[in-house]
N, CA, C and O of each residue as an XYZ file, in Angstrom:
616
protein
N     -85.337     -1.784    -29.780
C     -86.088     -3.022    -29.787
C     -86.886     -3.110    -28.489
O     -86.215     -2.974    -27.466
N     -88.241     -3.319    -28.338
C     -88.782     -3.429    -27.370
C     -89.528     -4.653    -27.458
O     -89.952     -5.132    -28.510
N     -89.729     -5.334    -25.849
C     -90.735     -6.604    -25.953
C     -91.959     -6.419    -26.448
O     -92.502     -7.388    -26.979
N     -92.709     -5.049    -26.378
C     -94.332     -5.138    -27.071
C     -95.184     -4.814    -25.519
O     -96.389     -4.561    -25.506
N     -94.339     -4.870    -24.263
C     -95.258     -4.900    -23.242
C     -95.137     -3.650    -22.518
O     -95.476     -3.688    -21.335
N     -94.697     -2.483    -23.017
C     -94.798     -1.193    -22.372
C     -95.415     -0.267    -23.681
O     -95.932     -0.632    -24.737
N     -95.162      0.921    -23.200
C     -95.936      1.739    -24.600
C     -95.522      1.652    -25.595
O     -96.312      1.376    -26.497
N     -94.135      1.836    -25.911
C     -93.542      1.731    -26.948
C     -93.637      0.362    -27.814
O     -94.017      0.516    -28.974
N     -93.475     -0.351    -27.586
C     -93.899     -1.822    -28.136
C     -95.198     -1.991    -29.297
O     -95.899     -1.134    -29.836
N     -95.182     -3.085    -29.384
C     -96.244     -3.502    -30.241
C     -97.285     -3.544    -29.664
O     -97.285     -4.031    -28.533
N     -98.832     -2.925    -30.384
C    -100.025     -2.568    -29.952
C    -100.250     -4.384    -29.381
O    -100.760     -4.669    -28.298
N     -99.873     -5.147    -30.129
C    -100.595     -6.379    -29.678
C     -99.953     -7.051    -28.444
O    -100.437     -8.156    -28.199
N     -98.846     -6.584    -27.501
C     -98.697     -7.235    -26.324
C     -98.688     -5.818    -25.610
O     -98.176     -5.588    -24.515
N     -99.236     -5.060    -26.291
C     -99.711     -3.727    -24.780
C    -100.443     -4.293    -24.061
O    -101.360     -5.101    -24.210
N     -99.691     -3.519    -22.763
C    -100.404     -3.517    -20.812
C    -100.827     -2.050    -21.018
O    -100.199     -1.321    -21.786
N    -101.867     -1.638    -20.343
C    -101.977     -0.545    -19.682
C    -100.662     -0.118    -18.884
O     -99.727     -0.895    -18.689
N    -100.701      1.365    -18.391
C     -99.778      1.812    -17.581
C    -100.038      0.629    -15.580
O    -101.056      0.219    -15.024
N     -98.736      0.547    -15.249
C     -99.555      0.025    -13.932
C    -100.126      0.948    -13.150
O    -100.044      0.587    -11.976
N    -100.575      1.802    -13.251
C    -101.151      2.554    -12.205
C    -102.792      2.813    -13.092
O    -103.730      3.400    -12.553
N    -102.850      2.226    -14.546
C    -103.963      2.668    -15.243
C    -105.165      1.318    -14.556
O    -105.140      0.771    -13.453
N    -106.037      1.140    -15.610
C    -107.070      0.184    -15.059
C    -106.701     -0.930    -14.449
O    -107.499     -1.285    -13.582
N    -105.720     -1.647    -14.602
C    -104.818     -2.800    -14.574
C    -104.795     -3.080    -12.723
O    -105.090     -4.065    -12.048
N    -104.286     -1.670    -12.354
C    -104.388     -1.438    -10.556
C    -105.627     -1.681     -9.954
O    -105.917     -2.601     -9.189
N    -106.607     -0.411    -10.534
C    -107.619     -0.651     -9.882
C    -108.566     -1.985     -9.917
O    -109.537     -1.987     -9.160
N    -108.288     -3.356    -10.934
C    -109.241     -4.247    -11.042
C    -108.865     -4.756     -9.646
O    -109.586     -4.661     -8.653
N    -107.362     -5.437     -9.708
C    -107.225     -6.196     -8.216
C    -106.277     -5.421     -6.765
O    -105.486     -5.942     -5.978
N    -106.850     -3.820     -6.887
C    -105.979     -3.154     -5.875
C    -106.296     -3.826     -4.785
O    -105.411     -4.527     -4.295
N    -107.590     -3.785     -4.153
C    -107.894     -4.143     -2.838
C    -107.675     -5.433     -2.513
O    -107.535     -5.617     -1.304
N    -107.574     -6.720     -3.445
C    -106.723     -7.666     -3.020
C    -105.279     -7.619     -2.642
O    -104.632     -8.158     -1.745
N    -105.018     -6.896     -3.503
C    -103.337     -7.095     -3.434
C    -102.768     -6.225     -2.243
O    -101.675     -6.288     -1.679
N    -103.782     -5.445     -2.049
C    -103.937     -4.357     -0.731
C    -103.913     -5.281      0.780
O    -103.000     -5.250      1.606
N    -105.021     -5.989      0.856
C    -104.876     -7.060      1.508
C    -103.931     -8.181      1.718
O    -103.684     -8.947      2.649
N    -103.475     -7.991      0.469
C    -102.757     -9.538      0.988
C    -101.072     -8.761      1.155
O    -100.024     -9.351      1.418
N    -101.227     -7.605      0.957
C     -99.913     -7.185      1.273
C    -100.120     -6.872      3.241
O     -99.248     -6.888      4.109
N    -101.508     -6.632      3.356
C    -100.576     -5.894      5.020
C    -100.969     -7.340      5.690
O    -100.719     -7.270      6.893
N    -101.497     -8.627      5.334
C    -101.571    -10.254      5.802
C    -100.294    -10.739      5.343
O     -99.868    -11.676      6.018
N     -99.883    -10.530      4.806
C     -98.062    -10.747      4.552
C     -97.184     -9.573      5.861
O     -96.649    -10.004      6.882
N     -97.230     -8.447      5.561
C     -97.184     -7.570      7.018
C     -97.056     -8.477      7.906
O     -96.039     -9.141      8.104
N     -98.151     -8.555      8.524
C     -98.715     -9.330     10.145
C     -98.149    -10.125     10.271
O     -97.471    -10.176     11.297
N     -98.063    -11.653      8.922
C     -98.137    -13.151      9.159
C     -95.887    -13.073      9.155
O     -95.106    -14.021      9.073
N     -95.594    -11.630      9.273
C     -94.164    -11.423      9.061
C     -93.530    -10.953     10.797
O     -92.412    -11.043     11.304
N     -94.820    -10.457     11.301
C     -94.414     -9.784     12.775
C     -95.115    -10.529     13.821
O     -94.885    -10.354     15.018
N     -95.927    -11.321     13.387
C     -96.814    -12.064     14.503
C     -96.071    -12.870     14.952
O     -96.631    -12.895     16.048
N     -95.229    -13.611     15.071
C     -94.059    -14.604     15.957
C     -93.671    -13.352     16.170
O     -94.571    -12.766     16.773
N     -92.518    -12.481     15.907
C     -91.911    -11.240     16.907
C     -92.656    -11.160     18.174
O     -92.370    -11.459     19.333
N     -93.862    -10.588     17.514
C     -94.946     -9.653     18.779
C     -95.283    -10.823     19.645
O     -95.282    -10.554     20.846
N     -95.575    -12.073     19.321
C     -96.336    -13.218     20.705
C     -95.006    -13.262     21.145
O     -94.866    -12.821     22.285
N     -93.865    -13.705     20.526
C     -92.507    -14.049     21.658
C     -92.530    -12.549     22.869
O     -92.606    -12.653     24.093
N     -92.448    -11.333     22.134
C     -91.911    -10.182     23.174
C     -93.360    -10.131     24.049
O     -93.098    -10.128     25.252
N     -94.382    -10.102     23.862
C     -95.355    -10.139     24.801
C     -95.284    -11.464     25.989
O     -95.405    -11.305     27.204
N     -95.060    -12.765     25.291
C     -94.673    -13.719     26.109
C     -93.110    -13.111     27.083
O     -93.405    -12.936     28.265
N     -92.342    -12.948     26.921
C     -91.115    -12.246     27.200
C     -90.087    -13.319     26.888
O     -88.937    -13.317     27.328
N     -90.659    -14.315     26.014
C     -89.405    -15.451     25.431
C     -88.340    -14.791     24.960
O     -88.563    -13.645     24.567
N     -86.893    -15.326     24.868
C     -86.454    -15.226     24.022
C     -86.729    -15.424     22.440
O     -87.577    -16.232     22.063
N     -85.657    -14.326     21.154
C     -86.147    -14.294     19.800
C     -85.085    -14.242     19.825
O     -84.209    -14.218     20.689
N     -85.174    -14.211     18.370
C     -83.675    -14.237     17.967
C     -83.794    -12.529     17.121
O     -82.883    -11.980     16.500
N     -84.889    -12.109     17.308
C     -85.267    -10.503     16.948
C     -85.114     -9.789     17.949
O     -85.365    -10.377     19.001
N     -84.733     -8.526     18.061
C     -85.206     -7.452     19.235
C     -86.528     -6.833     19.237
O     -87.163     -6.303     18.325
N     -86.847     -7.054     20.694
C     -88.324     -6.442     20.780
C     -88.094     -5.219     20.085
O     -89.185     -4.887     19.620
N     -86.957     -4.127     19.689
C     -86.670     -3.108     19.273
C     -87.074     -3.114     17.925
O     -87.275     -1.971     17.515
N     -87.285     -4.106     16.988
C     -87.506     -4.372     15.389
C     -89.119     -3.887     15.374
O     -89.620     -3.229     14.462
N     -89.700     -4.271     16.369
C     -91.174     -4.340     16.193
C     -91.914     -2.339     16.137
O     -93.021     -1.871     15.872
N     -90.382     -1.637     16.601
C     -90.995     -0.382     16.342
C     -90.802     -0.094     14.719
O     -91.831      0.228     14.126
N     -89.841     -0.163     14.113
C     -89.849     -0.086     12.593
C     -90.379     -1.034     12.088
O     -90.077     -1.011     10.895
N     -91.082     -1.973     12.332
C     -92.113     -2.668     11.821
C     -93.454     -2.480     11.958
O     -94.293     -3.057     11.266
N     -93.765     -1.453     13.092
C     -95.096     -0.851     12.931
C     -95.069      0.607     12.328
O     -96.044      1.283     12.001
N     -93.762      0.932     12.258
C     -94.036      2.276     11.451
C     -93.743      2.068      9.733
O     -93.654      3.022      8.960
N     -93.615      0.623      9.326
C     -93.620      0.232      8.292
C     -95.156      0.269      8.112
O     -95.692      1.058      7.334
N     -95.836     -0.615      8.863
C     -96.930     -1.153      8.552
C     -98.187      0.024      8.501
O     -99.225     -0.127      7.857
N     -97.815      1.349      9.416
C     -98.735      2.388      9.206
C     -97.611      2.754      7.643
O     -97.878      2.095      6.638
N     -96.897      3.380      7.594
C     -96.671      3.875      6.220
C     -97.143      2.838      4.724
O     -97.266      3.221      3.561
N     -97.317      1.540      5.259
C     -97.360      1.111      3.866
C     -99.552      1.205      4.217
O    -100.406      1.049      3.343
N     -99.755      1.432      5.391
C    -101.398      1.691      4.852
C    -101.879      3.026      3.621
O    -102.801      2.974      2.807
N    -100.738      4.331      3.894
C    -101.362      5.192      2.880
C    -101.217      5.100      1.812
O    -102.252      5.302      1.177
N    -100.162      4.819      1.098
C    -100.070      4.281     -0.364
C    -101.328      3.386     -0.856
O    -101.300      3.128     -2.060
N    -102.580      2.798     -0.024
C    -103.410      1.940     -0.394
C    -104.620      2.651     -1.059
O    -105.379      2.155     -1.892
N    -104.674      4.370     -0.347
C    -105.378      5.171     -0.882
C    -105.813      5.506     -1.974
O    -105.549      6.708     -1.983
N    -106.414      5.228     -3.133
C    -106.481      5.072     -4.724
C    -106.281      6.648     -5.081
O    -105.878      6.619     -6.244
N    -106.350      7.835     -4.723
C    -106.601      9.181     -4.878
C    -105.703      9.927     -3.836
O    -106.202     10.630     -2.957
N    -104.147      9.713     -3.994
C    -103.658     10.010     -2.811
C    -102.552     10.926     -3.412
O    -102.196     10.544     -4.527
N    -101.914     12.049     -2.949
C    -101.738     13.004     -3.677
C    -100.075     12.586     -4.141
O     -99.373     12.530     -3.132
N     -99.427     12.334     -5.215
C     -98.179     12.017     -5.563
C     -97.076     12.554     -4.234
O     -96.939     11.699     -3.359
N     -96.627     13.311     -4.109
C     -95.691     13.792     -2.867
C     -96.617     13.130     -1.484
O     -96.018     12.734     -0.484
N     -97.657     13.094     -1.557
C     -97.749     12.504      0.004
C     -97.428     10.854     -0.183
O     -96.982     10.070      0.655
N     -97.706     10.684     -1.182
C     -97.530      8.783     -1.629
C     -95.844      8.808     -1.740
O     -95.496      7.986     -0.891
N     -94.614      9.361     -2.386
C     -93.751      9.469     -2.361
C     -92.778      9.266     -0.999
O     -91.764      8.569     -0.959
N     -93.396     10.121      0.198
C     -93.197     10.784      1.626
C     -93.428      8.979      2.200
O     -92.601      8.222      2.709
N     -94.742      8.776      1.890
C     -95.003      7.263      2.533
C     -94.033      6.030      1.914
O     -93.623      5.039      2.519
N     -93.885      6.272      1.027
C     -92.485      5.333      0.106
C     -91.349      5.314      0.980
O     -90.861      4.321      1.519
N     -90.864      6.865      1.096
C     -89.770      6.962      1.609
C     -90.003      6.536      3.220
O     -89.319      5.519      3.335
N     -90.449      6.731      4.144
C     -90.746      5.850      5.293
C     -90.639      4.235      5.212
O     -89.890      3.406      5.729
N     -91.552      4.188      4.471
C     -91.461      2.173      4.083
C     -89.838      1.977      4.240
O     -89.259      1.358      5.132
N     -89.397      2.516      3.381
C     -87.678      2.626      3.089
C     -87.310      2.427      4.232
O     -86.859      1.348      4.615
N     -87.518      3.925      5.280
C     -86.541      4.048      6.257
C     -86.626      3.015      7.134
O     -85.633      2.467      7.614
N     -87.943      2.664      7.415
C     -88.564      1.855      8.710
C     -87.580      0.302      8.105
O     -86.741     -0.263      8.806
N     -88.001     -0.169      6.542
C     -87.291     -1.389      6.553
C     -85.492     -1.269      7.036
O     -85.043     -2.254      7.623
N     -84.766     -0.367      6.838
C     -83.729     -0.122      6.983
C     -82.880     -0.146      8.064
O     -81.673     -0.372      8.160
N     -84.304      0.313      9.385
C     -83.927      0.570     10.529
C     -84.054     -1.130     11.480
O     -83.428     -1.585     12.437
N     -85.092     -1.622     10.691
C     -85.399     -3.046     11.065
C     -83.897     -3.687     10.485
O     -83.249     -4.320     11.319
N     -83.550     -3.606      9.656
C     -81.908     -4.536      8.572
C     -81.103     -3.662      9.662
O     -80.009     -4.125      9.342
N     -80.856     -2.961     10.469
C     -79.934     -2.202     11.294
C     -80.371     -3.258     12.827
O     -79.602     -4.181     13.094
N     -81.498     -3.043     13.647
C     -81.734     -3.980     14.413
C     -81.565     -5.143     14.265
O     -80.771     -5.497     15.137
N     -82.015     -6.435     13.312
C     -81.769     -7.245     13.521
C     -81.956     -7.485     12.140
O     -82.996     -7.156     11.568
N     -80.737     -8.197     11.411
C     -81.084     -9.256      9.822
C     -81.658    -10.468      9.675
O     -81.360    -11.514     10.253
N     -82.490    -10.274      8.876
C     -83.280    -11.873      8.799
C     -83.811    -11.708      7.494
O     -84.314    -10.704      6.991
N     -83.571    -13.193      6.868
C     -83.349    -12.842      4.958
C     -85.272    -12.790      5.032
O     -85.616    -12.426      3.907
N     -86.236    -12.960      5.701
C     -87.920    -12.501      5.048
C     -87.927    -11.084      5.447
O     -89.031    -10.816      5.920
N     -87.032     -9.939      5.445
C     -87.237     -8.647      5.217
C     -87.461     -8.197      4.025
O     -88.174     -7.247      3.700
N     -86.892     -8.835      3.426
C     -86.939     -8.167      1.908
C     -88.218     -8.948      1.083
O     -88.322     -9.176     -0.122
N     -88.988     -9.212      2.012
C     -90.320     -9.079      1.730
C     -90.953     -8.157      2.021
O     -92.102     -8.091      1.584
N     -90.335     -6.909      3.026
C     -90.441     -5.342      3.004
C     -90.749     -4.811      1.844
O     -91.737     -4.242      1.379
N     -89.379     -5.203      1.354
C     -88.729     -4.213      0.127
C     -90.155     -4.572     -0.830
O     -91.040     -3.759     -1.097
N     -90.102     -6.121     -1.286
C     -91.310     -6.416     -2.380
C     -92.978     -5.391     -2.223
O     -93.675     -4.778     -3.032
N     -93.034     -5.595     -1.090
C     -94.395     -4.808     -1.146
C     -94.688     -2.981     -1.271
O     -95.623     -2.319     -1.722
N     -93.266     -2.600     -0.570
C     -93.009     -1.286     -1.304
C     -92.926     -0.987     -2.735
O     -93.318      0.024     -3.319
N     -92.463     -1.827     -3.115
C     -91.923     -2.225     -4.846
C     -93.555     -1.987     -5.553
O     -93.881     -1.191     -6.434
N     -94.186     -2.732     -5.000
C     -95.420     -2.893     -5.638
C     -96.359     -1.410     -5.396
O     -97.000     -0.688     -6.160
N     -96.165     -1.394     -4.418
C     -97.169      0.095     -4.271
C     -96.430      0.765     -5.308
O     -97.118      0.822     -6.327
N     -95.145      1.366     -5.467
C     -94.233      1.817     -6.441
C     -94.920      1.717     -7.757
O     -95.180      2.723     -8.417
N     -95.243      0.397     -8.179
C     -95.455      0.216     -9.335
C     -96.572      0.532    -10.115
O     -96.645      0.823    -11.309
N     -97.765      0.391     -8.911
C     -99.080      0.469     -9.218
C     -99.544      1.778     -8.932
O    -100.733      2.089     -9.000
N     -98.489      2.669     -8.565
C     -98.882      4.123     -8.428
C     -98.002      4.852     -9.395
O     -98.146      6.073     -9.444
N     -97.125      4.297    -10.160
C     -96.318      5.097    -11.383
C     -96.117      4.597    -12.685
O     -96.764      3.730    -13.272
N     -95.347      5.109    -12.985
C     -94.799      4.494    -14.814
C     -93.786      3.484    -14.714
O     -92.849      3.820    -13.990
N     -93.690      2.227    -15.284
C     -92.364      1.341    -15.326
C     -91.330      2.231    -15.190
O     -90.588      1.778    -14.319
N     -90.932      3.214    -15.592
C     -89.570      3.691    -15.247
C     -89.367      3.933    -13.919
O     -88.625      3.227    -13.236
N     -90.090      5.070    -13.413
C     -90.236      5.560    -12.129
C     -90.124      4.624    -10.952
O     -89.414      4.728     -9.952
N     -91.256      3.390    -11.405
C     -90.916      1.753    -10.420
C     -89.962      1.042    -10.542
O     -89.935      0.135     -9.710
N     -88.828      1.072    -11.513
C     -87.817      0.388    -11.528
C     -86.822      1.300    -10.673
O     -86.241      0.957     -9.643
N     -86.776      2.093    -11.088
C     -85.740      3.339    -10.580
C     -85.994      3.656     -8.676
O     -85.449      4.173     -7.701
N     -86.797      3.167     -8.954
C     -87.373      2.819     -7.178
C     -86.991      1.926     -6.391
O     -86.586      2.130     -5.247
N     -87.113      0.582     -7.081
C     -86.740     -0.598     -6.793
C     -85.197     -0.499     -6.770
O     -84.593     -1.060     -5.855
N     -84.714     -0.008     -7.458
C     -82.725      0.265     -7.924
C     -82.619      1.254     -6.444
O     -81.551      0.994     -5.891
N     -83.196      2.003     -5.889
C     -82.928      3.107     -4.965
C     -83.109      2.556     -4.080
O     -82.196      2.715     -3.270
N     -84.104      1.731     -3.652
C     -84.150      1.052     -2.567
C     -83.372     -0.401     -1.408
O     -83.222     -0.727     -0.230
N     -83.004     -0.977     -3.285
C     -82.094     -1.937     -3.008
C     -80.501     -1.251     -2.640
O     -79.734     -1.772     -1.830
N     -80.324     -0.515     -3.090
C     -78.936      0.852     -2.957
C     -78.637      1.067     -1.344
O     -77.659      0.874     -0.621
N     -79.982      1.566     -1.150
C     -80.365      1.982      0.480
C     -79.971      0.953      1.163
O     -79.047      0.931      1.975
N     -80.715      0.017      0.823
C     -80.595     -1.484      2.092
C     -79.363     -2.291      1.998
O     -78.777     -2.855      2.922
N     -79.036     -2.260      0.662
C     -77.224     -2.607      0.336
C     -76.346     -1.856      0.977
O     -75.334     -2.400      1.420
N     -76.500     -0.822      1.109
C     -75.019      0.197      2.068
C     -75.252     -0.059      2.956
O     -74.375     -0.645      3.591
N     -76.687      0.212      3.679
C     -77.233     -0.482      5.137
C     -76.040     -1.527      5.529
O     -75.017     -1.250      6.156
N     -76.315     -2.429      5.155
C     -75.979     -3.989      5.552
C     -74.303     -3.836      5.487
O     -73.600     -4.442      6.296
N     -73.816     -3.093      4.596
C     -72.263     -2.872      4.548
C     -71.733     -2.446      5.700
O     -70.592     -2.697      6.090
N     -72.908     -1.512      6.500
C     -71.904     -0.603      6.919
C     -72.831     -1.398      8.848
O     -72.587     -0.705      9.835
N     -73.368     -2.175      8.989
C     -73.811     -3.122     10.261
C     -72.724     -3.986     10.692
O     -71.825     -4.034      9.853
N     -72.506     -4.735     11.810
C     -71.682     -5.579     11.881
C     -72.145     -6.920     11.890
O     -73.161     -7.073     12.568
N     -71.692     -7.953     11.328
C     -72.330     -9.152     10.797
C     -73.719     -9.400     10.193
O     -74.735     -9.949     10.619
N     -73.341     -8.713      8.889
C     -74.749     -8.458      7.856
C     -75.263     -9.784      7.290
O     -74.469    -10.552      6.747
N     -76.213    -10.002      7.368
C     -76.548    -10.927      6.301
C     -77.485    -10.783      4.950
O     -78.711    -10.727      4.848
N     -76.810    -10.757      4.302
C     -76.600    -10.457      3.082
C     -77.326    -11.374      2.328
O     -77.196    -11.115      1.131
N     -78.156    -12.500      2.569
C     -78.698    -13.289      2.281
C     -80.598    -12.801      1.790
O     -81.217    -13.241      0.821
N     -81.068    -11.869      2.763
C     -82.234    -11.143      2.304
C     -81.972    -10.037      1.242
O     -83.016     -9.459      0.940
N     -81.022     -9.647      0.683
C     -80.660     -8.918      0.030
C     -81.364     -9.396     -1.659
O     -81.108     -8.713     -2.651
């Protein structure tokens, strides 16, 4: 039994694949408003540690948060070769992971969402779910194995 909204389904609630035309109408928005979600996520971090205020973050978060923010730029590439887009996935991963290891704070897993999405709009529903399941896996043992996890961005 299927809903009608993947291939198998009924011709009359077919989607394209997400990575088919469907991506390219609103990539470069969603491109945008993913690395302005980025920023509008690290910009209190970065003015407190430049000010030298106290955070309740470590200036230490802001390095896996810029090596998030360069890895999630190549996935934006429309023509980008599957294993190098994969390679940049898996970074997104690590960098959010290493940030849930420095310091927990439940708007990380607004990480996870925008990886999710590149995921999606560069593969087949299976492949993006099975992504999303691997990733949440990753950041779930993460947090198990930290001392006083919060489990709340999860």
């Amino acid at each position: 039994m299927t809903s009608g909204l993947w291939s198998g389904g009924s011709a009359c609630g077919r989607i394209p694949r997400m990575g088919g035309r469907f991506a390219t109408r609103n990539h470069w928005i969603l491109c945008v408003a993913a690395m302005a979600l980025w920023l509008a996520l690290g910009w209190p971090v970065l003015l407190r540690a430049i000010a030298g205020s106290a955070s309740s973050k470590s200036p230490l978060w802001l390095v896996p948060y810029a090596i998030f923010g360069a890895d999630a730029l190549g996935p934006m590439v429309p023509k980008l070769r599957p294993g190098v887009r994969w390679t940049l996935f898996c970074g997104q991963l690590a960098a959010v992971v290493a940030m849930a290891i420095v310091a927990q704070w439940a708007m990380m897993s607004v990480f996870l969402v925008i990886t999710a999405w590149q995921a999606a709009m560069a593969t087949t529903p299976d492949k993006a779910m099975a992504w999303v399941a691997f990733q949440m896996l990753a950041v779930t043992i993460t947090l198990a194995l930290v001392p006083k996890p919060d489990q709340c961005w999860v």
